[in-house]
mmCIF file of C-alpha atoms in Angstrom:
data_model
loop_
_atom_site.group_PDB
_atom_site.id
_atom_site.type_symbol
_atom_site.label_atom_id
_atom_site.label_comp_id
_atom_site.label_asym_id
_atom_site.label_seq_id
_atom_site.Cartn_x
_atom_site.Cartn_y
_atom_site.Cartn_z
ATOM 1 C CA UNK A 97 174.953 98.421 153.433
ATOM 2 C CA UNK A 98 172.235 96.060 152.004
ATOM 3 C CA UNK A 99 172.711 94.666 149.363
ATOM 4 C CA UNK A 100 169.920 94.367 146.512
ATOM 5 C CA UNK A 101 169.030 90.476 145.120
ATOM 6 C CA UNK A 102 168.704 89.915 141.408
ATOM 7 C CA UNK A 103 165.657 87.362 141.804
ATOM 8 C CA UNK A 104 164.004 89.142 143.840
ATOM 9 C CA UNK A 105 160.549 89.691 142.556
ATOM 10 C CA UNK A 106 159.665 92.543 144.755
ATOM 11 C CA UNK A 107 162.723 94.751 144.240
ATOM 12 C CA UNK A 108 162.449 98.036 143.436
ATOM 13 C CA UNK A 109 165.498 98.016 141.516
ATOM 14 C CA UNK A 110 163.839 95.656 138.780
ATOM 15 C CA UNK A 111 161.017 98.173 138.100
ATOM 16 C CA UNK A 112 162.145 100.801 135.339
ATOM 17 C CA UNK A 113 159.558 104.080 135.522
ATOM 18 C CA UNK A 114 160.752 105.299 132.551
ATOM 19 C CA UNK A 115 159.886 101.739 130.409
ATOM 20 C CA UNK A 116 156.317 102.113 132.194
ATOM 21 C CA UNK A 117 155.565 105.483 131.178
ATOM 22 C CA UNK A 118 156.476 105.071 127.636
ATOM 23 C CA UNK A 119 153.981 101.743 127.453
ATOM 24 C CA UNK A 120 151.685 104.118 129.452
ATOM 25 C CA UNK A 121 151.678 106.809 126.594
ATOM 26 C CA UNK A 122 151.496 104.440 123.774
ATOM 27 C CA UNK A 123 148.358 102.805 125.924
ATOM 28 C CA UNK A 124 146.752 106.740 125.905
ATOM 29 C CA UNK A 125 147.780 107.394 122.437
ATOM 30 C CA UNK A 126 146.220 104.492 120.721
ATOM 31 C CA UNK A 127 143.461 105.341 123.055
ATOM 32 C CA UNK A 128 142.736 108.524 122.066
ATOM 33 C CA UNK A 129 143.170 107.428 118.367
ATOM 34 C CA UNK A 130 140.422 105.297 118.766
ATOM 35 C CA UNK A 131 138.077 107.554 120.555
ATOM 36 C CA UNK A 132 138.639 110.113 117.823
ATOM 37 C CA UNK A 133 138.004 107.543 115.395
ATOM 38 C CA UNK A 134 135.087 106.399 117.101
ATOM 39 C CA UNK A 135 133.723 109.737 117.243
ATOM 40 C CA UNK A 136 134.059 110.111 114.035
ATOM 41 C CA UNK A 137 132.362 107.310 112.845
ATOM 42 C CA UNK A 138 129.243 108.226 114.857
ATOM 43 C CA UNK A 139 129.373 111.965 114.187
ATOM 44 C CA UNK A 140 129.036 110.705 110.138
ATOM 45 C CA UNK A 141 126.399 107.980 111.671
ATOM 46 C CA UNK A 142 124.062 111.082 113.090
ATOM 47 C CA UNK A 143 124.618 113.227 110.378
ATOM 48 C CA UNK A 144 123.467 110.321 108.302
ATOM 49 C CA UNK A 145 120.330 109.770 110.284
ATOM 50 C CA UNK A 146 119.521 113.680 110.211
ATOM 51 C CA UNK A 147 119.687 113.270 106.514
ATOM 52 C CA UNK A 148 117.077 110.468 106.662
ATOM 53 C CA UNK A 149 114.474 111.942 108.796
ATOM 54 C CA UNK A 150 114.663 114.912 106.943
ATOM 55 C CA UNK A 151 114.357 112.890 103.836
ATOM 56 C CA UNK A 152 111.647 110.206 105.611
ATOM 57 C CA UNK A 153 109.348 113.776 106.431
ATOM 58 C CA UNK A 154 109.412 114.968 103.241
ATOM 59 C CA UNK A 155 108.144 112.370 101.557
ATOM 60 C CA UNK A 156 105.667 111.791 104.276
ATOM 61 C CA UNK A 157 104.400 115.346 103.751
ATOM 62 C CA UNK A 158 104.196 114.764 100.014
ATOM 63 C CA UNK A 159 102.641 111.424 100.289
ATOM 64 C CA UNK A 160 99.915 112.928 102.832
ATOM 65 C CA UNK A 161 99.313 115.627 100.254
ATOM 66 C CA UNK A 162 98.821 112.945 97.229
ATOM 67 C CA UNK A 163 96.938 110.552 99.622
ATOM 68 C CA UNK A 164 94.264 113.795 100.461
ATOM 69 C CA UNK A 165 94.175 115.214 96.786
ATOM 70 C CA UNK A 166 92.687 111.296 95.979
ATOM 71 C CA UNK A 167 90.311 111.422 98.589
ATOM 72 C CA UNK A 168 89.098 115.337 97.765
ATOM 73 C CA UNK A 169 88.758 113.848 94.148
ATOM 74 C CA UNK A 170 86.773 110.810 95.361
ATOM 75 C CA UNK A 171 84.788 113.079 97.033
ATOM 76 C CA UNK A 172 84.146 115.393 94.144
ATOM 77 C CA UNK A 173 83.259 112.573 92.282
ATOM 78 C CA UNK A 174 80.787 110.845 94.315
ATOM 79 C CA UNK A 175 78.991 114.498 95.035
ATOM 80 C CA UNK A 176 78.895 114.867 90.978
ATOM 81 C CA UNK A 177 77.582 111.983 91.043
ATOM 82 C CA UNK A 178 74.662 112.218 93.878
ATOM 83 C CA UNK A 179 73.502 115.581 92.496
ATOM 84 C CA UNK A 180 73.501 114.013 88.600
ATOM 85 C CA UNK A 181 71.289 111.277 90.216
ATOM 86 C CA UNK A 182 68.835 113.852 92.171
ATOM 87 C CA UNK A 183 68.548 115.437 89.001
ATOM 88 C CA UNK A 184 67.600 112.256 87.034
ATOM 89 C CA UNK A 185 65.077 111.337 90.082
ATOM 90 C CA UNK A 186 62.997 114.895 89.377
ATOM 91 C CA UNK A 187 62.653 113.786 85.861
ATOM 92 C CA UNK A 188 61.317 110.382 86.874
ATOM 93 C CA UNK A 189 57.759 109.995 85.537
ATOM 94 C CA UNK A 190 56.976 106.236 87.073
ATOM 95 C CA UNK A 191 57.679 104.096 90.319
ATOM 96 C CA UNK A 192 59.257 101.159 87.557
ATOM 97 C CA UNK A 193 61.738 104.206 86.116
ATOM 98 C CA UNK A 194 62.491 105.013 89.716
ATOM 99 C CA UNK A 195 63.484 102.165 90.784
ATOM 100 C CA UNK A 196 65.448 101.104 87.857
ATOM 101 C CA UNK A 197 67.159 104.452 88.097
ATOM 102 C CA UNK A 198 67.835 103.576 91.711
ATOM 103 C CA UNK A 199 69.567 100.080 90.956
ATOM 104 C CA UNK A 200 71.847 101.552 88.127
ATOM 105 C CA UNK A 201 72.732 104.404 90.704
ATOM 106 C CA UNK A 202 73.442 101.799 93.166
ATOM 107 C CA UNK A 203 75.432 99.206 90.608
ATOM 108 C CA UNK A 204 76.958 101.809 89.338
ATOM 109 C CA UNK A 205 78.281 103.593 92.608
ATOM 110 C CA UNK A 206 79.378 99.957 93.799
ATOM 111 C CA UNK A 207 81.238 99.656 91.137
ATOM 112 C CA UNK A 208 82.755 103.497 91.157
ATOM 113 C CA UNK A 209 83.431 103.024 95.378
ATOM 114 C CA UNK A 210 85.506 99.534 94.268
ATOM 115 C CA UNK A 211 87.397 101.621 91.812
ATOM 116 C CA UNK A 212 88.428 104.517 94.218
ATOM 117 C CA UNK A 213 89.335 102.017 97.263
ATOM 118 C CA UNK A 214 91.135 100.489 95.219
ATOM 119 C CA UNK A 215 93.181 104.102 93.629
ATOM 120 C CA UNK A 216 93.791 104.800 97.153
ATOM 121 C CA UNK A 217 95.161 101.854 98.245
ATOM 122 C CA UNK A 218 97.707 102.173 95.052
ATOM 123 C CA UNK A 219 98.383 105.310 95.992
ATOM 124 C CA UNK A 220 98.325 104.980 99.900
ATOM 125 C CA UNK A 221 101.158 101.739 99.207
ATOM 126 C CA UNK A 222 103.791 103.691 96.901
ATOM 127 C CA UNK A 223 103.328 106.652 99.807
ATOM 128 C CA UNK A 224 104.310 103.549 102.433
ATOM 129 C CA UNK A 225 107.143 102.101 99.882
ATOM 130 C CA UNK A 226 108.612 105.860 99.325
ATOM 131 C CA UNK A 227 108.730 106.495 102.970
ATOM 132 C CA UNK A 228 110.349 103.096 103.665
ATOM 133 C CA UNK A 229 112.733 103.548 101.411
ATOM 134 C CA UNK A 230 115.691 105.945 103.067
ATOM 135 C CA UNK A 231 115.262 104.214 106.505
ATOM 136 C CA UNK A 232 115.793 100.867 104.883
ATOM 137 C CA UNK A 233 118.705 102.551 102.676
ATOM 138 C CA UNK A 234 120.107 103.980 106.015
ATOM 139 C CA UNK A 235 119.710 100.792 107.507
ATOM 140 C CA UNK A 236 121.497 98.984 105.154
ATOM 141 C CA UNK A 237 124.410 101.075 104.967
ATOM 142 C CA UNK A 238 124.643 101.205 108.562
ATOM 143 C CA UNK A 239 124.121 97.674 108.937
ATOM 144 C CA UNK A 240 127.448 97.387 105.548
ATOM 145 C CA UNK A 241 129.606 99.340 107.914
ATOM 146 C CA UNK A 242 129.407 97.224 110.570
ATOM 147 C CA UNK A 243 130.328 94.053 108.880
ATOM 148 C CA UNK A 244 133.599 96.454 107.155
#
């Protein structure tokens, strides 16, 4: 009968199955916790970005719908103000009142047109900041639980 060496690296005597199967299930335990854990995490992460583009096309359909009630107003406006001004040209009784009609008209719609780029720009940049806002929120707190 052989007998088995103590030092001997390569014995099979020296390896205990039942040590390496408990390690083993620890090793699949803790994995598992972490995969559920990491699921987790990015189940709440989705959800979260569901919520935003919800959020991020709502606005956008309320901004559109502020953006084209200013321009339907501009519009109404300016046509108000054409026909008032093909009404005052009828009445004109000299070339000198025409064409000092004409310059107001002109001045006057510069100075109107300035007004309403500038009442849709406003309103065009708090559309742009109110649909930034719950992507860069959503950033943010995505970006916070990261660094946690």
């Amino acid at each position: 009968m052989a007998t088995v060496k103590k030092d001997d690296v390569f014995s099979t005597a020296a390896f205990d199955p039942s040590k390496f199967s408990e390690s083993f299930r620890d090793f699949a335990e803790k994995g598992a916790a972490q995969s559920k854990e990491a699921f987790a995490k990015l189940k709440a992460a989705t959800e979260e970005a569901g919520k935003t583009v919800e959020a991020t096309v709502q606005t956008a359909q309320a901004g559109s719908v502020e953006i084209g009630l200013k321009a339907i107003d501009v519009l109404r406006t300016n046509a108000e103000s054409s026909l008032a001004h093909m009404e005052a040209l009828l009445r004109v009784k000299s070339v000198a009142e025409l064409f000092e009609l004409q310059t107001a008209f002109i001045r006057k719609q510069a100075e109107v047109t300035v007004e309403q780029a500038k009442s849709i720009q406003d309103t065009t940049k708090k559309v742009a900041e109110k649909l930034a806002k719950p992507t860069k929120d959503a950033a943010e707190k995505a970006m916070s639980s990261f660094k946690a």
